[in-house]
C-alpha positions in Angstrom: 27.9 -3.8 -27.6 24.5 -6.6 -29.0 22.1 -8.2 -26.8 20.2 -11.1 -28.3 18.3 -14.0 -27.3 19.7 -17.6 -27.8 17.8 -18.9 -30.1 18.1 -16.0 -32.7 19.9 -15.9 -35.7 21.8 -13.0 -35.9 25.0 -13.8 -37.9 23.6 -11.4 -40.5 23.6 -8.4 -37.9 27.2 -9.6 -36.7 28.9 -10.4 -40.0 31.3 -12.9 -40.6 33.5 -13.0 -38.0 30.5 -13.6 -35.7 29.2 -16.4 -37.6 32.7 -18.3 -37.4 32.9 -17.2 -33.7 29.4 -19.3 -33.0 29.9 -22.2 -35.4 33.2 -22.8 -33.0 31.3 -22.4 -29.8 28.1 -24.0 -31.2 24.3 -22.8 -29.5 24.8 -19.5 -27.7 24.2 -19.9 -23.6 22.2 -17.5 -21.9 24.3 -15.2 -19.5 27.4 -15.3 -21.7 29.3 -12.7 -23.0 31.3 -13.3 -26.5 33.7 -11.4 -27.9 33.6 -10.9 -31.7 37.1 -10.7 -33.4 37.8 -7.8 -35.9 40.6 -6.8 -37.8 42.5 -5.0 -35.0 41.2 -7.0 -32.2 37.7 -7.2 -30.6 35.2 -5.4 -32.8 32.0 -6.4 -31.3 30.6 -8.3 -28.4 27.4 -10.4 -27.8 25.5 -10.7 -24.7 22.8 -13.5 -24.8 20.0 -13.3 -22.4 16.7 -14.8 -21.3 14.4 -11.5 -21.9 11.4 -13.4 -20.4 12.4 -12.2 -17.0 13.7 -9.1 -15.7 16.8 -9.0 -13.5 19.4 -5.9 -13.8 22.0 -7.3 -12.0 22.6 -10.1 -14.3 24.1 -7.2 -16.7 27.0 -6.4 -14.3 28.8 -9.0 -16.4 29.6 -6.4 -19.1 31.5 -4.0 -17.0 33.5 -7.0 -16.0 33.6 -9.1 -19.3 33.9 -6.2 -21.7 37.3 -4.8 -22.8 38.8 -1.4 -22.3 37.2 1.3 -24.1 33.7 3.2 -25.3 30.8 0.5 -25.7 27.6 1.2 -27.1 24.1 -0.8 -26.4 22.4 -2.2 -29.6 19.5 -4.9 -28.3 18.2 -7.0 -30.4 14.6 -5.9 -31.6 13.0 -9.5 -30.3 14.6 -8.8 -26.7 13.0 -5.4 -26.5 9.7 -6.8 -27.8 9.9 -9.5 -24.6 11.4 -6.8 -22.3 11.0 -2.8 -23.1 12.7 -2.1 -20.1 15.8 -4.1 -21.2 18.0 -0.6 -21.9 17.1 0.6 -18.7 18.3 -2.9 -16.7 21.4 -3.4 -19.2 22.8 0.2 -18.2 22.0 -0.2 -14.3 23.6 -3.6 -14.4 26.5 -2.3 -16.1 26.7 0.5 -12.8 26.2 -2.3 -10.4 28.8 -4.3 -12.1 31.7 -1.6 -12.3 31.3 -0.7 -8.5 34.1 -1.0 -6.7 35.0 0.0 -3.1 38.4 1.5 -2.7 39.2 3.0 0.3 41.6 5.8 0.2 42.1 5.8 -3.4 40.4 6.6 -6.7 39.9 3.4 -9.5 39.5 4.6 -12.8 37.4 2.1 -14.3 38.8 1.5 -18.0 35.5 0.2 -19.7 32.9 2.7 -20.3 29.2 2.3 -21.4 28.0 5.3 -23.5 24.7 6.7 -22.4 21.7 7.8 -24.8 19.6 10.4 -23.1 16.8 8.1 -22.0 19.4 6.0 -20.3 20.4 8.5 -17.8 17.1 8.1 -16.0 19.1 5.2 -14.0 21.7 7.4 -12.6 19.8 8.2 -9.4 19.2 4.5 -8.6 22.9 3.7 -9.8 24.5 6.8 -7.5 22.0 5.1 -4.5 23.2 1.8 -5.0 26.9 2.8 -4.8 25.9 5.3 -1.8 24.6 2.2 -0.1 27.2 -0.1 -0.9 29.9 2.4 0.3 28.4 3.0 3.6 28.3 -0.7 4.5 31.6 -1.3 3.2 33.2 1.4 5.4 35.3 0.1 8.3 33.6 0.8 11.7 36.4 2.8 13.0 35.9 5.1 9.9 31.9 4.9 10.3 30.6 5.6 13.7 27.4 7.0 14.4 28.5 10.5 14.1 29.9 9.8 10.7 26.7 7.9 9.7 24.0 10.8 11.1 26.4 13.5 8.8 26.8 11.5 6.0 22.8 11.1 5.8 22.4 14.8 6.6 24.7 15.8 3.7 22.8 13.3 1.4 19.7 14.4 2.1 19.9 18.3 2.5 21.7 18.1 -1.0 18.5 16.9 -2.2 16.6 19.9 -0.3 15.1 18.2 2.9 15.3 20.0 5.7 17.3 17.8 7.9 18.2 17.8 12.0 20.4 15.5 14.1 19.2 15.1 17.2 22.1 13.8 19.9 22.8 14.1 23.7 20.1 15.1 26.4 17.7 15.5 23.8 17.8 12.3 22.1 18.0 10.8 25.5 14.2 12.6 26.2 12.5 11.6 22.8 14.4 8.1 22.3 15.0 6.8 25.5 15.4 2.9 24.3 17.4 3.9 21.4 19.5 5.8 24.0 20.2 3.1 26.1 21.2 0.7 23.3 24.1 3.3 22.4 24.9 4.1 26.1 27.6 1.5 26.2 29.5 3.4 23.5 32.1 6.1 23.9 30.8 7.3 20.4 27.3 8.9 21.4 24.3 7.8 19.6 22.6 10.1 17.2 19.0 10.2 15.3 19.0 11.7 11.9 15.0 13.2 11.3 14.9 14.4 7.4 11.7 15.9 5.9 11.4 16.6 2.0 8.3 17.5 -0.4 8.3 17.1 -3.8 8.2 20.2 -5.8 5.0 18.6 -7.6 3.3 17.5 -4.4 0.6 19.8 -2.5 0.9 20.2 1.0 -1.6 17.0 1.9 0.3 14.9 -0.4 1.0 11.3 0.6 3.4 10.7 3.2 5.8 8.0 3.1 7.8 7.4 6.2 10.9 5.7 6.4 13.0 4.1 9.4 16.3 2.8 9.3 18.7 0.7 11.8 21.9 2.3 11.9 24.0 -0.3 14.2 27.5 0.9 13.1 29.0 -1.9 14.8 27.3 -4.6 16.9 29.9 -6.7 19.3 26.5 -7.9 20.8 26.7 -6.1 24.2 27.2 -8.1 27.5 25.7 -11.1 25.5 28.5 -10.9 23.1 29.2 -12.5 19.6 31.8 -14.9 19.0 34.8 -13.6 17.2 33.4 -15.2 14.0 30.1 -13.6 14.4 31.5 -10.3 15.0 33.6 -10.0 11.3 30.7 -8.5 9.5 29.3 -6.4 12.1 30.0 -3.5 10.5 27.2 -4.0 7.9 24.9 -4.0 10.9 23.8 -0.4 9.7 22.7 -1.8 6.4 19.0 -1.1 7.4 19.7 2.7 7.5 21.8 2.4 4.4 19.1 0.8 2.6 16.5 3.5 4.1 18.8 6.5 2.9 19.5 5.0 -0.6 15.8 4.7 -1.4 15.3 8.2 0.0 17.7 9.4 -2.4 16.1 8.1 -5.3 12.8 9.3 -4.5 13.9 13.1 -4.0 16.3 13.0 -7.3 13.5 11.6 -9.3 11.1 14.3 -7.5 8.3 12.0 -6.9 5.1 14.0 -6.2 4.9 12.6 -2.4 5.9 13.7 1.1 8.8 12.0 2.7 10.1 11.7 6.4 13.3 9.8 6.9 14.4 8.4 10.4 17.8 6.8 11.0 18.8 5.4 14.6 22.4 5.7 14.2 24.5 3.7 17.5 26.7 1.6 18.3 26.2 -1.7 20.6 29.4 -1.8 22.9 30.3 -3.3 26.3 31.2 -0.9 29.3 30.3 0.2 32.7 27.3 2.1 31.3 25.9 -0.4 28.7 22.5 -2.2 29.1 22.3 -5.4 30.8 20.5 -8.3 30.7 17.5 -8.1 32.6 17.4 -4.4 32.6 13.9 -2.8 32.3 13.7 -0.2 29.8 10.8 2.6 29.1 10.1 3.5 25.2 8.8 6.5 23.7 5.6 5.0 23.7 5.6 4.6 27.4 5.7 0.9 27.3 8.3 -0.9 29.3 10.9 -3.6 27.7 12.8 -6.4 29.6 16.3 -6.9 27.8 16.7 -10.7 27.6 19.4 -10.0 25.1 21.6 -7.3 24.6 22.6 -8.5 21.3 19.0 -8.2 20.5 19.1 -4.4 20.5 18.0 -3.4 16.6 14.8 -4.0 17.4 15.0 -1.6 20.6 16.6 1.2 18.2 13.7 0.8 15.7 10.8 1.1 18.4 11.2 4.5 19.4 11.6 6.0 15.9 8.3 3.8 14.4 6.6 5.2 17.7 7.4 9.1 16.6 6.8 8.1 12.7 3.5 6.9 13.7 2.4 10.1 15.5 2.6 12.0 12.1 0.4 9.0 10.7 1.7 8.6 7.4 0.6 6.9 4.5 3.0 4.4 4.4 5.7 3.1 6.8 8.6 1.2 6.0 11.7 0.0 7.8 14.8 -1.8 6.9 17.3 -3.7 9.3 19.7 -6.2 9.8 17.5 -7.7 12.4 17.7 -11.5 12.8 19.9 -14.3 11.7 16.7 -16.2 12.1 15.4 -14.5 8.6 18.9 -15.8 7.0 18.4 -19.4 8.0 14.9 -19.2 6.8 15.6 -17.6 3.4 19.3 -17.5 3.2 21.3 -14.4 2.2 19.7 -13.1 -1.0 16.1 -13.0 0.1 14.9 -10.2 2.4 12.1 -11.0 5.0 8.9 -8.9 4.3 6.2 -8.6 6.9 3.5 -6.6 6.8 0.1 -5.6 8.8 -1.5 -4.7 5.6 -2.0 -7.6 2.8 -2.3 -5.0 0.0 0.8 -3.3 0.8 2.6 -6.4 1.2 1.3 -7.9 -2.4 2.4 -4.8 -3.7 5.7 -4.9 -2.3 6.2 -8.6 -3.5 4.8 -7.6 -7.0 7.0 -4.7 -7.5 10.3 -7.0 -6.5 9.0 -9.9 -8.8 8.8 -7.6 -12.0 11.9 -5.9 -11.6 14.0 -8.9 -10.6 14.5 -7.9 -7.0 12.6 -10.2 -4.9 11.5 -10.4 -1.1 9.7 -13.2 0.4 6.6 -12.5 3.1 7.0 -14.2 6.2 3.8 -14.2 8.6 3.0 -11.8 11.6 1.6 -14.6 13.4 -0.2 -13.5 16.4 -0.4 -16.7 18.0 3.7 -16.3 19.1 2.6 -12.7 20.3 2.2 -13.9 23.9 5.7 -15.1 23.8 6.8 -11.8 24.2 4.9 -11.0 27.8 6.8 -10.5 30.8 6.0 -10.2 34.4 8.0 -7.5 35.0 7.4 -5.5 31.9 5.3 -4.9 29.0 7.4 -6.9 26.6 10.6 -8.5 26.3 13.1 -7.9 23.6 13.5 -11.6 23.1 11.3 -14.6 23.8 12.2 -17.9 25.8 11.6 -20.2 22.7 14.6 -21.2 20.2 11.9 -20.9 16.8 10.5 -18.3 14.8 13.0 -15.6 15.8 12.3 -13.2 12.9 8.8 -13.7 13.2 8.8 -12.8 17.0 11.2 -9.7 16.3 8.8 -8.2 14.1 5.8 -8.7 16.2 7.9 -6.8 18.8 8.1 -4.0 16.4 4.4 -4.0 15.3 3.4 -3.4 18.8 5.2 0.2 18.1 3.0 0.6 15.0 -0.3 2.2 14.9 -3.0 -0.4 13.5 -3.9 2.6 11.2 -0.9 2.7 9.6 0.2 0.8 6.8 3.4 -0.9 7.8 5.9 -2.8 6.3 9.3 -4.6 7.7 12.1 -5.7 5.9 14.7 -8.0 7.5 17.8 -7.8 5.2 21.2 -9.2 5.2 22.5 -6.2 3.5 25.5 -8.2 1.9 27.0 -10.5 -0.7 29.1 -13.4 0.5 30.9 -13.7 -2.8 31.0 -12.1 -6.0 28.4 -12.8 -8.8 27.3 -10.6 -11.8 26.3 -7.2 -11.1 26.9 -8.2 -6.8 30.5 -7.6 -5.7 31.2 -9.6 -2.5 30.6 -6.9 0.4 27.5 -4.6 1.1 24.5 -4.5 -1.0 21.2 -2.5 -1.2 19.1 -5.6 -1.2 15.4 -4.9 -2.4 16.3 -1.4 -3.1 15.1 -1.7 -6.7 11.8 -3.3 -5.7 11.0 -0.6 -3.1 11.7 2.0 -5.8 8.8 0.6 -8.0 6.7 -0.3 -5.1 6.6 3.5 -4.3 6.1 4.2 -7.8 3.0 1.9 -7.5 2.0 3.1 -4.3 1.7 6.8 -5.6 -0.2 5.7 -8.7 -2.8 3.8 -6.4 -3.0 6.8 -4.2 -3.8 8.8 -7.2 -5.9 6.7 -8.6 -8.3 6.4 -5.6 -8.7 10.0 -5.1 
């Protein structure tokens, strides 16, 4: 399996069969996979790329385009010079493209990539992507709050984290706003809390805190969604899946930091116990929130978790949620919206995404819209009366529960591929995961350099 540049003369490298092939097809095109015939069938394959930019997902075409059998990478020297990480990206992209969600049956994949010892470093990332996709793709009848919480607990416990699942009266007391969201469901809400420290991390190592929205199904509550709006609501726990996937990579790579993970696992349903429009809820922080729309439940779930996370004064606080349709209107399905109260943290995240080809796009925490959240009978409303800037006002709501001294970033993600493209099959997706891992490495290096 040769990876080459479009303007490269590689006929000597591949032999007479490749020369004849490219005489027939003309100038090789970027992103195309060419199969080179041999005496007994396909002898070699050539994948043509633009090596001036990184994008692991494009290598997913190898998993779907190569014939069955074992394949080894052979990367042209010119491509390696332009992109030293290309072997890493190609291996990870193959794994991304090979993913299949097959509920209740095991799929044997006939096309295999033989890994070098160096390439094995991508395994934790590949595992995390598959983990996140599997969780998001699970139907809601099989993945409720209890199942999501237990799955998360199993993942982090296997990596040596101390984990607690909070439920019942303890949950109502510690997370009253989150509990109100889950009160309408027969499947009780649960919160996963995990603490971990790398084997090379001292007791005062930098602390990274992760918070994820885990709404396993969102009917919209009494402000019920239309049928078309509910079709993909099993993915409303995509923020929790993303944060769990990130935690898995951090722990599997044994990064020298302290880590805390909080996932709010709930279901937003309709019943006599469900919250109503006009209800006033009290949060963990003591602020009151008037429910203007029961379908804006994700920010209520996150509010208590962010408050608790800030009590530990983390060096960095990241949260992720499938929070608003407004973010999708602004940026489409592939670009998660990024909000941050710290310009340096925001730029670090954006730069990391640009480097690894897993982009986010920053939207402002525009203070001019903060007054839109004010209410006469409560400190805040969970929605505004304005039909505009929905993603920004949702992020501004969350900011009220973040200590100003804590460096915080909020990621509003879609968590889904609407159609299949190389490396990104239709279904659940861990958008921004590769960017967040790269950013975590950079945060650690920055912190070490400043000490």
